[in-house]
Amino acid sequence: MESLFEELGGTYHQEGDYFLPDLSLPETAPVGTWGQRRRHYLKVQRRPLYNALLLSGKLNDHLIAVDTQAETMFFQLVKRLAEQEGVTEQLRVENQMEWVGRMNNIRDRATEIVHAELIFTR
């Protein structure tokens, strides 16, 4: 019986009359908001690609990569748009409500750009 387990490789434990393989999932980093949005898009709109990534074990790596790239892109866009439109810390101090409204507008536009260029693409 030992030679059979040596041929199969890995480790096993016995439960009753059965030897079961010791299986564990690989540790992966958590998928952030952007990656979750990408997963939903793939699952709903690009089902064959979603299944291919899932079955090959590359889905989480893909989602983590998209999440990281989207997060970086989002913050760079917000910073650049705020600079271009003169949304500064001085405005924040002088007129907080206007600053909040303008920043919300900038963040919404940055979100739309990230969605169009990274999340909802082929």
mmCIF file of C-alpha atoms in Angstrom, residues 3-109:
data_model
loop_
_atom_site.group_PDB
_atom_site.id
_atom_site.type_symbol
_atom_site.label_atom_id
_atom_site.label_comp_id
_atom_site.label_asym_id
_atom_site.label_seq_id
_atom_site.Cartn_x
_atom_site.Cartn_y
_atom_site.Cartn_z
ATOM 1 C CA SER A 3 4.243 2.030 -2.790
ATOM 2 C CA LEU A 4 0.897 3.167 -4.225
ATOM 3 C CA PHE A 5 1.048 6.386 -2.189
ATOM 4 C CA GLU A 6 4.674 6.929 -3.170
ATOM 5 C CA GLU A 7 3.684 6.727 -6.835
ATOM 6 C CA LEU A 8 0.839 9.213 -6.398
ATOM 7 C CA GLY A 9 2.979 11.708 -4.490
ATOM 8 C CA GLY A 10 1.803 14.109 -1.833
ATOM 9 C CA THR A 11 0.671 13.261 1.655
ATOM 10 C CA TYR A 12 -2.412 11.428 2.826
ATOM 11 C CA HIS A 13 -4.351 10.887 6.014
ATOM 12 C CA GLN A 14 -6.600 8.009 6.948
ATOM 13 C CA GLU A 15 -10.280 8.422 7.718
ATOM 14 C CA GLY A 16 -11.826 5.065 8.536
ATOM 15 C CA ASP A 17 -10.883 2.667 5.761
ATOM 16 C CA TYR A 18 -9.981 5.422 3.335
ATOM 17 C CA PHE A 19 -6.771 7.324 2.660
ATOM 18 C CA LEU A 20 -7.556 10.881 1.603
ATOM 19 C CA PRO A 21 -5.086 13.332 0.096
ATOM 20 C CA ASP A 22 -4.071 16.326 2.193
ATOM 21 C CA LEU A 23 -5.256 19.135 -0.037
ATOM 22 C CA SER A 24 -5.004 22.851 0.555
ATOM 23 C CA LEU A 25 -5.665 25.914 -1.519
ATOM 24 C CA PRO A 26 -2.727 28.165 -2.269
ATOM 25 C CA GLU A 27 -2.569 31.401 -0.302
ATOM 26 C CA THR A 28 -3.602 34.343 -2.433
ATOM 27 C CA ALA A 29 -3.862 38.033 -1.792
ATOM 28 C CA PRO A 30 -7.385 39.359 -1.338
ATOM 29 C CA VAL A 31 -9.076 40.781 -4.418
ATOM 30 C CA GLY A 32 -10.019 44.437 -4.035
ATOM 31 C CA THR A 33 -13.024 46.375 -5.307
ATOM 32 C CA TRP A 34 -11.693 46.843 -8.832
ATOM 33 C CA GLY A 35 -10.877 43.132 -9.109
ATOM 34 C CA GLN A 36 -14.348 42.220 -7.882
ATOM 35 C CA ARG A 37 -15.883 44.488 -10.501
ATOM 36 C CA ARG A 38 -13.723 42.800 -13.154
ATOM 37 C CA ARG A 39 -14.791 39.352 -11.904
ATOM 38 C CA HIS A 40 -18.457 40.326 -12.171
ATOM 39 C CA TYR A 41 -17.954 41.684 -15.694
ATOM 40 C CA LEU A 42 -16.162 38.526 -16.818
ATOM 41 C CA LYS A 43 -18.730 36.262 -15.201
ATOM 42 C CA VAL A 44 -21.697 38.074 -16.769
ATOM 43 C CA GLN A 45 -20.372 39.404 -20.090
ATOM 44 C CA ARG A 46 -17.339 37.250 -20.949
ATOM 45 C CA ARG A 47 -18.276 33.833 -19.602
ATOM 46 C CA PRO A 48 -15.858 31.779 -21.806
ATOM 47 C CA LEU A 49 -12.886 33.903 -20.724
ATOM 48 C CA TYR A 50 -14.016 33.728 -17.089
ATOM 49 C CA ASN A 51 -14.254 29.922 -17.283
ATOM 50 C CA ALA A 52 -10.877 29.617 -19.009
ATOM 51 C CA LEU A 53 -9.167 31.732 -16.342
ATOM 52 C CA LEU A 54 -10.967 29.904 -13.548
ATOM 53 C CA LEU A 55 -10.167 26.408 -14.827
ATOM 54 C CA SER A 56 -6.540 27.271 -15.521
ATOM 55 C CA GLY A 57 -6.114 28.607 -11.979
ATOM 56 C CA LYS A 58 -5.181 32.071 -13.262
ATOM 57 C CA LEU A 59 -8.372 33.948 -12.339
ATOM 58 C CA ASN A 60 -7.197 35.282 -8.974
ATOM 59 C CA ASP A 61 -3.831 36.357 -10.376
ATOM 60 C CA HIS A 62 -5.624 38.167 -13.197
ATOM 61 C CA LEU A 63 -8.049 39.876 -10.789
ATOM 62 C CA ILE A 64 -5.270 40.948 -8.423
ATOM 63 C CA ALA A 65 -3.241 42.357 -11.332
ATOM 64 C CA VAL A 66 -6.251 44.288 -12.674
ATOM 65 C CA ASP A 67 -7.071 45.540 -9.173
ATOM 66 C CA THR A 68 -3.543 46.828 -8.602
ATOM 67 C CA GLN A 69 -3.364 48.466 -12.018
ATOM 68 C CA ALA A 70 -6.815 50.062 -11.637
ATOM 69 C CA GLU A 71 -6.057 51.392 -8.162
ATOM 70 C CA THR A 72 -2.863 53.047 -9.386
ATOM 71 C CA MET A 73 -4.583 54.472 -12.446
ATOM 72 C CA PHE A 74 -7.493 55.832 -10.381
ATOM 73 C CA PHE A 75 -5.315 57.726 -7.904
ATOM 74 C CA GLN A 76 -3.120 59.143 -10.673
ATOM 75 C CA LEU A 77 -6.188 60.340 -12.568
ATOM 76 C CA VAL A 78 -7.728 61.966 -9.491
ATOM 77 C CA LYS A 79 -4.482 63.759 -8.701
ATOM 78 C CA ARG A 80 -3.969 64.956 -12.277
ATOM 79 C CA LEU A 81 -7.578 66.104 -12.750
ATOM 80 C CA ALA A 82 -7.576 67.936 -9.410
ATOM 81 C CA GLU A 83 -4.379 69.763 -10.371
ATOM 82 C CA GLN A 84 -5.742 70.655 -13.815
ATOM 83 C CA GLU A 85 -8.972 72.030 -12.370
ATOM 84 C CA GLY A 86 -7.396 73.920 -9.490
ATOM 85 C CA VAL A 87 -8.938 71.832 -6.730
ATOM 86 C CA THR A 88 -6.408 72.532 -3.983
ATOM 87 C CA GLU A 89 -6.069 72.261 -0.238
ATOM 88 C CA GLN A 90 -6.560 76.017 -0.074
ATOM 89 C CA LEU A 91 -9.996 75.594 -1.685
ATOM 90 C CA ARG A 92 -10.702 72.865 0.848
ATOM 91 C CA VAL A 93 -9.974 75.272 3.706
ATOM 92 C CA GLU A 94 -11.828 78.229 2.179
ATOM 93 C CA ASN A 95 -14.926 76.481 0.809
ATOM 94 C CA GLN A 96 -15.239 72.890 1.947
ATOM 95 C CA MET A 97 -18.609 72.219 0.281
ATOM 96 C CA GLU A 98 -17.374 73.345 -3.135
ATOM 97 C CA TRP A 99 -14.208 71.277 -2.684
ATOM 98 C CA VAL A 100 -16.235 68.160 -1.811
ATOM 99 C CA GLY A 101 -18.531 68.613 -4.811
ATOM 100 C CA ARG A 102 -15.668 69.129 -7.223
ATOM 101 C CA MET A 103 -13.666 66.200 -5.807
ATOM 102 C CA ASN A 104 -16.716 63.919 -6.042
ATOM 103 C CA ASN A 105 -17.096 64.941 -9.672
ATOM 104 C CA ILE A 106 -13.413 64.218 -10.340
ATOM 105 C CA ARG A 107 -13.585 60.843 -8.598
ATOM 106 C CA ASP A 108 -16.694 59.885 -10.587
ATOM 107 C CA ARG A 109 -14.990 60.762 -13.873
#
